[in-house]
Amino acid sequence: MSEPLLHLALRVEQDIFLVRQRGREVAAAVGLEHQDQVRIATALSEVARELLRGADGADVTFALAWDAVGRRVLQVDLSPLRPLPGGRYEPQSGAVARLVDTLRVVAVEGDSVVRMSRRVPDHAEELTPERAGRLRAELAERAPGSALDELAAQNSQLIAALDEVRSQRDELEVLNSELQETNQGVMALYNQLTEELEETNRGVVALYAELEEKSAQLRAASESKSRFLANVSHELRAPVTAIIGLARLLADSASDPLTGEQARQVGLIRSSAGDLLGLVNELLDLAKAESGRIEPEWSEVDLRAVFGQLRGTLRALTTRSEVELVVEEPPAPATLRSDEVLLAQVLRNLLHNGLKFTERGEVRLRAERRGEQWMLLVTDTGVGIPPELHERVFEEFYQVPGTTRVGGTGLGLPYARRLVTLLGGTLELRSETGRGSTFTVLLPAGGA
């Protein structure tokens, strides 16, 4: 729906100025801003000139209409006197279409009409029927200006446009200057960040180099310690074994009889030498494990045979009647791929450790199959270990402080964990003070 405001006839060159002038007046009347008035007037003059030459003129109608989304637009229909070629219209200058919101050919009552429109600002006064009537009357009564007047108006508009272009150019120069300063600041910041990043990278490289050096030193120190332990163990084993042999000869019934005090002292010598030999052997085993000289011999291991051997050999160590050693039969099929000797040594160390620190109750060994893993658990009812010391007990030569003092070197648990690692598993501890301890060995059923 549209509200016609003015009709004009385009027949001669003089009418082009009239269409332009009237177009600007109608645009001002309906509330278009000054720049939009100039734009639609310029577009009208260009289209009118082309239709006058190509279609012998046109009938021009100005109206207030509404677009597809309900917004008010100033609509101008130019109905050519002769049909347009192919029913289409393309302005010679592509800039004409950019001066208005829409420029297209539409069919009105079977005829092709060139229609252009420009949106009316939302803040423009509403065009009521009464106001539309007044505008039509004013436009009809207003005397058209001459071509000279329209030319003067165009010149005035051109000067205003030039002033605006000059103002925009000045603003653009200011913006370019500010942009250059900003770019310089950005480049300076970029250079600064680049220098800081390069400096940081140099520091990181230096840190990595220092870490590599420290790692090499630590590896060298560890190798030196392992060699020292191995050498000392070898050097001590011979004299300690000799001391044990001499003490055995002294206590032999075939030798000269000893007094009671002499027999007691010889027994102390044998016992101390035996403890020292045990320490030497543990040091040698630990040195072998640390140096990587222990290679597991993989085979199918029957846990029932390993558990039976441990049950028989360790039962003799249970010297306290208040402590019971329980070795449960593992569930069938109780086989896994491992090193039988190393596995038995790990479990023997854990059971022996539990028997030493348990005064009453039991030490229990049991096995559970968990998917593709075997879980071997050694549980005791001994004194327990505080949570903050759970990892320290796996350090070499460390023993949990407490009132209960038992023999030991503090090497059994570190050695057991190293062997479990060689077998592709883990050794973990769960314990509380006064509630005993549980050592859990997790091993893959198929081997490492």
GROMACS .gro file of C-alpha atoms in nm:
model
  448
    1MET     CA    1   0.000   0.000   0.000
    2SER     CA    2   0.134   0.349  -0.090
    3GLU     CA    3   0.032   0.713  -0.047
    4PRO     CA    4   0.086   0.908  -0.380
    5LEU     CA    5   0.220   1.254  -0.312
    6LEU     CA    6   0.304   1.402  -0.651
    7HIS     CA    7   0.283   1.324  -1.025
    8LEU     CA    8   0.518   1.466  -1.289
    9ALA     CA    9   0.556   1.428  -1.665
   10LEU     CA   10   0.904   1.376  -1.812
   11ARG     CA   11   0.893   1.485  -2.179
   12VAL     CA   12   1.178   1.728  -2.253
   13GLU     CA   13   1.527   1.809  -2.126
   14GLN     CA   14   1.385   2.088  -1.909
   15ASP     CA   15   1.180   1.830  -1.720
   16ILE     CA   16   1.497   1.659  -1.594
   17PHE     CA   17   1.573   1.963  -1.376
   18LEU     CA   18   1.211   1.968  -1.260
   19VAL     CA   19   1.218   1.597  -1.161
   20ARG     CA   20   1.542   1.651  -0.971
   21GLN     CA   21   1.409   1.960  -0.794
   22ARG     CA   22   1.075   1.802  -0.707
   23GLY     CA   23   1.247   1.484  -0.591
   24ARG     CA   24   1.457   1.678  -0.344
   25GLU     CA   25   1.150   1.870  -0.220
   26VAL     CA   26   0.944   1.553  -0.167
   27ALA     CA   27   1.237   1.385   0.012
   28ALA     CA   28   1.266   1.683   0.246
   29ALA     CA   29   0.890   1.686   0.305
   30VAL     CA   30   0.872   1.321   0.416
   31GLY     CA   31   1.170   1.358   0.653
   32LEU     CA   32   1.480   1.228   0.469
   33GLU     CA   33   1.807   1.374   0.588
   34HIS     CA   34   1.995   1.623   0.370
   35GLN     CA   35   2.247   1.372   0.232
   36ASP     CA   36   1.969   1.128   0.139
   37GLN     CA   37   1.777   1.413  -0.030
   38VAL     CA   38   2.079   1.484  -0.251
   39ARG     CA   39   2.132   1.114  -0.323
   40ILE     CA   40   1.776   1.042  -0.438
   41ALA     CA   41   1.763   1.367  -0.642
   42THR     CA   42   2.087   1.277  -0.818
   43ALA     CA   43   1.968   0.923  -0.892
   44LEU     CA   44   1.638   1.064  -1.028
   45SER     CA   45   1.813   1.302  -1.266
   46GLU     CA   46   2.037   1.024  -1.406
   47VAL     CA   47   1.751   0.774  -1.454
   48ALA     CA   48   1.525   1.050  -1.601
   49ARG     CA   49   1.793   1.147  -1.854
   50GLU     CA   50   1.837   0.785  -1.967
   51LEU     CA   51   1.460   0.722  -1.995
   52LEU     CA   52   1.411   1.046  -2.186
   53ARG     CA   53   1.667   0.935  -2.442
   54GLY     CA   54   1.575   0.569  -2.454
   55ALA     CA   55   1.198   0.567  -2.401
   56ASP     CA   56   1.094   0.917  -2.508
   57GLY     CA   57   1.021   1.010  -2.148
   58ALA     CA   58   0.819   0.874  -1.855
   59ASP     CA   59   0.546   0.952  -1.603
   60VAL     CA   60   0.694   1.004  -1.257
   61THR     CA   61   0.503   0.930  -0.934
   62PHE     CA   62   0.627   1.004  -0.582
   63ALA     CA   63   0.466   0.807  -0.299
   64LEU     CA   64   0.519   0.703   0.062
   65ALA     CA   65   0.515   0.322   0.087
   66TRP     CA   66   0.617   0.040   0.318
   67ASP     CA   67   0.878  -0.225   0.239
   68ALA     CA   68   0.857  -0.601   0.304
   69VAL     CA   69   0.952  -0.564   0.671
   70GLY     CA   70   0.710  -0.278   0.740
   71ARG     CA   71   0.953   0.017   0.722
   72ARG     CA   72   0.853   0.346   0.560
   73VAL     CA   73   1.025   0.431   0.231
   74LEU     CA   74   1.002   0.711  -0.023
   75GLN     CA   75   0.910   0.534  -0.345
   76VAL     CA   76   0.951   0.683  -0.697
   77ASP     CA   77   0.797   0.506  -0.999
   78LEU     CA   78   0.904   0.607  -1.351
   79SER     CA   79   0.669   0.461  -1.615
   80PRO     CA   80   0.845   0.474  -1.959
   81LEU     CA   81   0.642   0.600  -2.257
   82ARG     CA   82   0.791   0.322  -2.471
   83PRO     CA   83   0.854  -0.039  -2.355
   84LEU     CA   84   1.200  -0.107  -2.217
   85PRO     CA   85   1.418  -0.339  -2.428
   86GLY     CA   86   1.365  -0.689  -2.294
   87GLY     CA   87   1.165  -0.543  -2.005
   88ARG     CA   88   1.491  -0.464  -1.825
   89TYR     CA   89   1.676  -0.151  -1.718
   90GLU     CA   90   2.043  -0.114  -1.625
   91PRO     CA   91   2.178   0.235  -1.546
   92GLN     CA   92   2.486   0.330  -1.742
   93SER     CA   93   2.667   0.418  -1.418
   94GLY     CA   94   2.686   0.157  -1.146
   95ALA     CA   95   2.705   0.438  -0.890
   96VAL     CA   96   2.334   0.521  -0.946
   97ALA     CA   97   2.218   0.200  -0.775
   98ARG     CA   98   2.435   0.283  -0.473
   99LEU     CA   99   2.260   0.619  -0.422
  100VAL     CA  100   1.929   0.451  -0.330
  101ASP     CA  101   1.826   0.146  -0.131
  102THR     CA  102   1.651  -0.028  -0.422
  103LEU     CA  103   1.651   0.021  -0.800
  104ARG     CA  104   1.470  -0.237  -1.011
  105VAL     CA  105   1.205  -0.294  -1.276
  106VAL     CA  106   0.860  -0.401  -1.154
  107ALA     CA  107   0.536  -0.484  -1.331
  108VAL     CA  108   0.245  -0.244  -1.263
  109GLU     CA  109  -0.082  -0.327  -1.438
  110GLY     CA  110   0.108  -0.519  -1.704
  111ASP     CA  111   0.358  -0.239  -1.777
  112SER     CA  112   0.726  -0.231  -1.680
  113VAL     CA  113   0.803   0.044  -1.431
  114VAL     CA  114   1.144   0.156  -1.303
  115ARG     CA  115   1.112   0.181  -0.924
  116MET     CA  116   1.357   0.326  -0.677
  117SER     CA  117   1.323   0.379  -0.302
  118ARG     CA  118   1.500   0.525  -0.005
  119ARG     CA  119   1.423   0.442   0.355
  120VAL     CA  120   1.262   0.713   0.569
  121PRO     CA  121   1.431   0.758   0.909
  122ASP     CA  122   1.241   0.615   1.204
  123HIS     CA  123   1.248   0.950   1.381
  124ALA     CA  124   1.071   1.126   1.090
  125GLU     CA  125   0.721   1.259   1.159
  126GLU     CA  126   0.449   1.008   1.084
  127LEU     CA  127   0.264   1.075   0.760
  128THR     CA  128  -0.105   1.077   0.857
  129PRO     CA  129  -0.376   1.116   0.588
  130GLU     CA  130  -0.424   1.480   0.695
  131ARG     CA  131  -0.050   1.554   0.671
  132ALA     CA  132  -0.029   1.369   0.335
  133GLY     CA  133  -0.309   1.590   0.205
  134ARG     CA  134  -0.131   1.905   0.317
  135LEU     CA  135   0.196   1.789   0.155
  136ARG     CA  136   0.022   1.717  -0.175
  137ALA     CA  137  -0.138   2.063  -0.168
  138GLU     CA  138   0.190   2.235  -0.084
  139LEU     CA  139   0.381   2.050  -0.356
  140ALA     CA  140   0.111   2.128  -0.611
  141GLU     CA  141   0.105   2.497  -0.525
  142ARG     CA  142   0.484   2.534  -0.515
  143ALA     CA  143   0.607   2.697  -0.834
  144PRO     CA  144   0.889   2.505  -1.003
  145GLY     CA  145   1.223   2.677  -1.026
  146SER     CA  146   1.415   2.744  -1.342
  147ALA     CA  147   1.701   2.538  -1.474
  148LEU     CA  148   1.934   2.811  -1.354
  149ASP     CA  149   1.792   2.781  -1.002
  150GLU     CA  150   1.838   2.405  -1.007
  151LEU     CA  151   2.192   2.448  -1.139
  152ALA     CA  152   2.266   2.687  -0.854
  153ALA     CA  153   2.121   2.437  -0.610
  154GLN     CA  154   2.340   2.164  -0.760
  155ASN     CA  155   2.645   2.385  -0.730
  156SER     CA  156   2.559   2.454  -0.369
  157GLN     CA  157   2.520   2.083  -0.307
  158LEU     CA  158   2.848   2.014  -0.486
  159ILE     CA  159   3.028   2.272  -0.271
  160ALA     CA  160   2.878   2.116   0.042
  161ALA     CA  161   2.983   1.774  -0.080
  162LEU     CA  162   3.334   1.899  -0.148
  163ASP     CA  163   3.350   2.052   0.199
  164GLU     CA  164   3.238   1.724   0.346
  165VAL     CA  165   3.494   1.534   0.138
  166ARG     CA  166   3.764   1.777   0.251
  167SER     CA  167   3.655   1.735   0.612
  168GLN     CA  168   3.656   1.359   0.576
  169ARG     CA  169   3.998   1.376   0.412
  170ASP     CA  170   4.132   1.579   0.706
  171GLU     CA  171   3.980   1.330   0.948
  172LEU     CA  172   4.132   1.049   0.746
  173GLU     CA  173   4.474   1.212   0.761
  174VAL     CA  174   4.440   1.243   1.138
  175LEU     CA  175   4.332   0.880   1.160
  176ASN     CA  176   4.622   0.775   0.936
  177SER     CA  177   4.862   0.967   1.159
  178GLU     CA  178   4.716   0.804   1.470
  179LEU     CA  179   4.726   0.468   1.297
  180GLN     CA  180   5.091   0.516   1.209
  181GLU     CA  181   5.169   0.605   1.570
  182THR     CA  182   4.973   0.302   1.684
  183ASN     CA  183   5.157   0.082   1.436
  184GLN     CA  184   5.487   0.218   1.559
  185GLY     CA  185   5.383   0.142   1.916
  186VAL     CA  186   5.270  -0.206   1.818
  187MET     CA  187   5.597  -0.270   1.634
  188ALA     CA  188   5.795  -0.144   1.934
  189LEU     CA  189   5.596  -0.371   2.163
  190TYR     CA  190   5.639  -0.660   1.921
  191ASN     CA  191   6.014  -0.605   1.909
  192GLN     CA  192   6.028  -0.584   2.287
  193LEU     CA  193   5.826  -0.905   2.325
  194THR     CA  194   6.043  -1.074   2.064
  195GLU     CA  195   6.360  -0.977   2.251
  196GLU     CA  196   6.211  -1.095   2.581
  197LEU     CA  197   6.101  -1.421   2.420
  198GLU     CA  198   6.445  -1.477   2.272
  199GLU     CA  199   6.602  -1.403   2.610
  200THR     CA  200   6.358  -1.645   2.775
  201ASN     CA  201   6.438  -1.909   2.515
  202ARG     CA  202   6.808  -1.862   2.582
  203GLY     CA  203   6.740  -1.905   2.952
  204VAL     CA  204   6.536  -2.220   2.890
  205VAL     CA  205   6.810  -2.363   2.668
  206ALA     CA  206   7.067  -2.285   2.934
  207LEU     CA  207   6.844  -2.444   3.199
  208TYR     CA  208   6.802  -2.758   2.989
  209ALA     CA  209   7.176  -2.773   2.939
  210GLU     CA  210   7.229  -2.740   3.314
  211LEU     CA  211   6.970  -3.010   3.380
  212GLU     CA  212   7.139  -3.240   3.131
  213GLU     CA  213   7.469  -3.177   3.304
  214LYS     CA  214   7.319  -3.244   3.647
  215SER     CA  215   7.152  -3.561   3.514
  216ALA     CA  216   7.482  -3.680   3.377
  217GLN     CA  217   7.648  -3.608   3.713
  218LEU     CA  218   7.371  -3.794   3.897
  219ARG     CA  219   7.403  -4.092   3.663
  220ALA     CA  220   7.778  -4.092   3.715
  221ALA     CA  221   7.733  -4.069   4.093
  222SER     CA  222   7.479  -4.353   4.089
  223GLU     CA  223   7.712  -4.569   3.880
  224SER     CA  224   8.000  -4.487   4.114
  225LYS     CA  225   7.789  -4.580   4.415
  226SER     CA  226   7.684  -4.909   4.255
  227ARG     CA  227   8.045  -4.992   4.170
  228PHE     CA  228   8.152  -4.900   4.524
  229LEU     CA  229   7.884  -5.120   4.679
  230ALA     CA  230   7.972  -5.409   4.451
  231ASN     CA  231   8.345  -5.378   4.518
  232VAL     CA  232   8.303  -5.342   4.894
  233SER     CA  233   8.064  -5.636   4.904
  234HIS     CA  234   8.307  -5.858   4.715
  235GLU     CA  235   8.598  -5.747   4.935
  236LEU     CA  236   8.406  -5.804   5.260
  237ARG     CA  237   8.251  -6.138   5.167
  238ALA     CA  238   8.576  -6.335   5.182
  239PRO     CA  239   8.696  -6.223   5.530
  240VAL     CA  240   8.348  -6.247   5.678
  241THR     CA  241   8.310  -6.599   5.542
  242ALA     CA  242   8.650  -6.682   5.691
  243ILE     CA  243   8.543  -6.548   6.031
  244ILE     CA  244   8.231  -6.765   6.022
  245GLY     CA  245   8.440  -7.068   5.926
  246LEU     CA  246   8.693  -7.009   6.206
  247ALA     CA  247   8.417  -6.962   6.460
  248ARG     CA  248   8.256  -7.288   6.345
  249LEU     CA  249   8.593  -7.467   6.388
  250LEU     CA  250   8.636  -7.326   6.737
  251ALA     CA  251   8.292  -7.448   6.836
  252ASP     CA  252   8.341  -7.791   6.673
  253SER     CA  253   8.343  -8.081   6.919
  254ALA     CA  254   8.659  -8.218   6.753
  255SER     CA  255   8.852  -7.908   6.858
  256ASP     CA  256   8.984  -7.833   7.203
  257PRO     CA  257   8.695  -7.789   7.445
  258LEU     CA  258   8.593  -7.432   7.529
  259THR     CA  259   8.482  -7.293   7.856
  260GLY     CA  260   8.126  -7.175   7.884
  261GLU     CA  261   8.223  -6.812   7.849
  262GLN     CA  262   8.442  -6.889   7.548
  263ALA     CA  263   8.160  -7.081   7.379
  264ARG     CA  264   7.923  -6.790   7.437
  265GLN     CA  265   8.169  -6.541   7.286
  266VAL     CA  266   8.233  -6.764   6.984
  267GLY     CA  267   7.857  -6.785   6.934
  268LEU     CA  268   7.838  -6.407   6.939
  269ILE     CA  269   8.117  -6.392   6.682
  270ARG     CA  270   7.934  -6.638   6.453
  271SER     CA  271   7.605  -6.448   6.494
  272SER     CA  272   7.762  -6.109   6.424
  273ALA     CA  273   7.953  -6.245   6.125
  274GLY     CA  274   7.631  -6.399   5.992
  275ASP     CA  275   7.452  -6.064   6.020
  276LEU     CA  276   7.744  -5.894   5.847
  277LEU     CA  277   7.739  -6.153   5.567
  278GLY     CA  278   7.366  -6.094   5.523
  279LEU     CA  279   7.429  -5.720   5.492
  280VAL     CA  280   7.708  -5.780   5.240
  281ASN     CA  281   7.482  -6.002   5.029
  282GLU     CA  282   7.201  -5.746   5.034
  283LEU     CA  283   7.440  -5.471   4.932
  284LEU     CA  284   7.564  -5.684   4.643
  285ASP     CA  285   7.209  -5.763   4.530
  286LEU     CA  286   7.113  -5.396   4.544
  287ALA     CA  287   7.421  -5.294   4.346
  288LYS     CA  288   7.335  -5.550   4.079
  289ALA     CA  289   6.977  -5.425   4.057
  290GLU     CA  290   7.082  -5.060   4.030
  291SER     CA  291   7.344  -5.127   3.764
  292GLY     CA  292   7.095  -5.318   3.549
  293ARG     CA  293   7.296  -5.640   3.561
  294ILE     CA  294   6.995  -5.845   3.670
  295GLU     CA  295   6.816  -5.984   3.366
  296PRO     CA  296   6.487  -6.165   3.435
  297GLU     CA  297   6.464  -6.518   3.297
  298TRP     CA  298   6.106  -6.528   3.171
  299SER     CA  299   5.907  -6.847   3.201
  300GLU     CA  300   5.563  -6.977   3.297
  301VAL     CA  301   5.555  -6.960   3.678
  302ASP     CA  302   5.314  -7.168   3.888
  303LEU     CA  303   5.218  -6.958   4.189
  304ARG     CA  304   5.111  -7.270   4.382
  305ALA     CA  305   5.467  -7.403   4.370
  306VAL     CA  306   5.613  -7.065   4.470
  307PHE     CA  307   5.366  -7.027   4.758
  308GLY     CA  308   5.435  -7.385   4.875
  309GLN     CA  309   5.811  -7.324   4.880
  310LEU     CA  310   5.766  -7.000   5.079
  311ARG     CA  311   5.530  -7.176   5.321
  312GLY     CA  312   5.793  -7.439   5.396
  313THR     CA  313   6.104  -7.220   5.414
  314LEU     CA  314   5.959  -6.935   5.619
  315ARG     CA  315   5.764  -7.138   5.871
  316ALA     CA  316   6.088  -7.193   6.060
  317LEU     CA  317   6.133  -6.816   6.098
  318THR     CA  318   5.809  -6.792   6.295
  319THR     CA  319   5.974  -6.815   6.634
  320ARG     CA  320   5.690  -6.646   6.822
  321SER     CA  321   5.392  -6.861   6.909
  322GLU     CA  322   5.174  -6.550   6.903
  323VAL     CA  323   5.239  -6.497   6.530
  324GLU     CA  324   5.095  -6.727   6.264
  325LEU     CA  325   5.220  -6.743   5.903
  326VAL     CA  326   4.932  -6.803   5.662
  327VAL     CA  327   4.999  -6.870   5.293
  328GLU     CA  328   4.670  -6.912   5.108
  329GLU     CA  329   4.641  -7.134   4.804
  330PRO     CA  330   4.616  -6.913   4.493
  331PRO     CA  331   4.306  -6.952   4.271
  332ALA     CA  332   4.343  -7.167   3.959
  333PRO     CA  333   4.475  -7.131   3.698
  334ALA     CA  334   4.759  -6.983   3.905
  335THR     CA  335   5.016  -6.917   3.634
  336LEU     CA  336   5.186  -6.603   3.509
  337ARG     CA  337   5.486  -6.522   3.293
  338SER     CA  338   5.766  -6.399   3.519
  339ASP     CA  339   6.103  -6.489   3.671
  340GLU     CA  340   6.037  -6.750   3.942
  341VAL     CA  341   6.358  -6.682   4.138
  342LEU     CA  342   6.315  -6.303   4.147
  343LEU     CA  343   5.944  -6.331   4.228
  344ALA     CA  344   6.013  -6.570   4.516
  345GLN     CA  345   6.284  -6.336   4.645
  346VAL     CA  346   6.041  -6.039   4.646
  347LEU     CA  347   5.773  -6.232   4.835
  348ARG     CA  348   6.030  -6.377   5.077
  349ASN     CA  349   6.156  -6.027   5.161
  350LEU     CA  350   5.802  -5.898   5.220
  351LEU     CA  351   5.703  -6.196   5.437
  352HIS     CA  352   6.029  -6.179   5.634
  353ASN     CA  353   5.975  -5.806   5.686
  354GLY     CA  354   5.621  -5.871   5.816
  355LEU     CA  355   5.738  -6.144   6.056
  356LYS     CA  356   6.004  -5.911   6.201
  357PHE     CA  357   5.758  -5.631   6.280
  358THR     CA  358   5.462  -5.840   6.401
  359GLU     CA  359   5.453  -5.932   6.770
  360ARG     CA  360   5.113  -6.106   6.767
  361GLY     CA  361   4.849  -6.195   6.514
  362GLU     CA  362   4.936  -6.317   6.167
  363VAL     CA  363   5.129  -6.255   5.847
  364ARG     CA  364   4.926  -6.359   5.542
  365LEU     CA  365   5.012  -6.408   5.174
  366ARG     CA  366   4.732  -6.435   4.921
  367ALA     CA  367   4.681  -6.385   4.547
  368GLU     CA  368   4.395  -6.245   4.337
  369ARG     CA  369   4.348  -6.241   3.960
  370ARG     CA  370   4.230  -5.899   3.832
  371GLY     CA  371   4.173  -5.918   3.456
  372GLU     CA  372   4.516  -5.929   3.293
  373GLN     CA  373   4.698  -5.873   3.624
  374TRP     CA  374   4.788  -6.072   3.933
  375MET     CA  375   4.761  -5.900   4.271
  376LEU     CA  376   4.986  -6.052   4.538
  377LEU     CA  377   4.915  -5.919   4.889
  378VAL     CA  378   5.131  -5.958   5.200
  379THR     CA  379   4.933  -5.846   5.506
  380ASP     CA  380   5.047  -5.832   5.869
  381THR     CA  381   4.900  -5.723   6.201
  382GLY     CA  382   5.218  -5.551   6.315
  383VAL     CA  383   5.296  -5.202   6.439
  384GLY     CA  384   5.204  -5.030   6.113
  385ILE     CA  385   5.367  -4.736   5.940
  386PRO     CA  386   5.255  -4.369   5.953
  387PRO     CA  387   5.123  -4.237   5.616
  388GLU     CA  388   5.398  -3.975   5.589
  389LEU     CA  389   5.662  -4.251   5.593
  390HIS     CA  390   5.508  -4.477   5.327
  391GLU     CA  391   5.757  -4.372   5.060
  392ARG     CA  392   6.054  -4.334   5.291
  393VAL     CA  393   6.054  -4.704   5.383
  394PHE     CA  394   6.153  -4.769   5.019
  395GLU     CA  395   6.467  -4.557   5.063
  396GLU     CA  396   6.796  -4.738   5.116
  397PHE     CA  397   6.907  -4.788   5.479
  398TYR     CA  398   6.591  -4.620   5.618
  399GLN     CA  399   6.408  -4.781   5.909
  400VAL     CA  400   6.087  -4.659   6.070
  401PRO     CA  401   6.166  -4.507   6.410
  402GLY     CA  402   5.975  -4.652   6.704
  403THR     CA  403   5.991  -4.837   7.030
  404THR     CA  404   6.020  -5.176   6.862
  405ARG     CA  405   6.379  -5.224   6.750
  406VAL     CA  406   6.445  -5.526   6.531
  407GLY     CA  407   6.743  -5.629   6.326
  408GLY     CA  408   6.772  -5.523   5.966
  409THR     CA  409   6.964  -5.310   5.721
  410GLY     CA  410   6.684  -5.112   5.557
  411LEU     CA  411   6.770  -5.262   5.218
  412GLY     CA  412   6.503  -5.529   5.183
  413LEU     CA  413   6.211  -5.311   5.071
  414PRO     CA  414   6.414  -5.095   4.825
  415TYR     CA  415   6.554  -5.413   4.671
  416ALA     CA  416   6.208  -5.570   4.650
  417ARG     CA  417   6.064  -5.267   4.470
  418ARG     CA  418   6.351  -5.267   4.219
  419LEU     CA  419   6.292  -5.634   4.144
  420VAL     CA  420   5.917  -5.579   4.098
  421THR     CA  421   5.993  -5.297   3.855
  422LEU     CA  422   6.223  -5.529   3.659
  423LEU     CA  423   5.934  -5.778   3.639
  424GLY     CA  424   5.710  -5.507   3.487
  425GLY     CA  425   5.497  -5.447   3.798
  426THR     CA  426   5.451  -5.213   4.093
  427LEU     CA  427   5.491  -5.244   4.469
  428GLU     CA  428   5.265  -5.029   4.686
  429LEU     CA  429   5.210  -4.993   5.061
  430ARG     CA  430   4.891  -4.935   5.258
  431SER     CA  431   4.934  -4.899   5.634
  432GLU     CA  432   4.827  -4.716   5.950
  433THR     CA  433   5.000  -4.692   6.284
  434GLY     CA  434   4.886  -4.976   6.512
  435ARG     CA  435   4.676  -5.144   6.238
  436GLY     CA  436   4.935  -5.339   6.047
  437SER     CA  437   5.052  -5.309   5.686
  438THR     CA  438   4.960  -5.444   5.343
  439PHE     CA  439   5.216  -5.465   5.065
  440THR     CA  440   5.058  -5.511   4.720
  441VAL     CA  441   5.253  -5.645   4.424
  442LEU     CA  442   5.080  -5.593   4.087
  443LEU     CA  443   5.222  -5.800   3.799
  444PRO     CA  444   5.102  -5.850   3.442
  445ALA     CA  445   4.982  -6.205   3.384
  446GLY     CA  446   5.157  -6.219   3.048
  447GLY     CA  447   5.486  -6.069   3.162
  448ALA     CA  448   5.642  -5.724   3.104
   0.00000   0.00000   0.00000
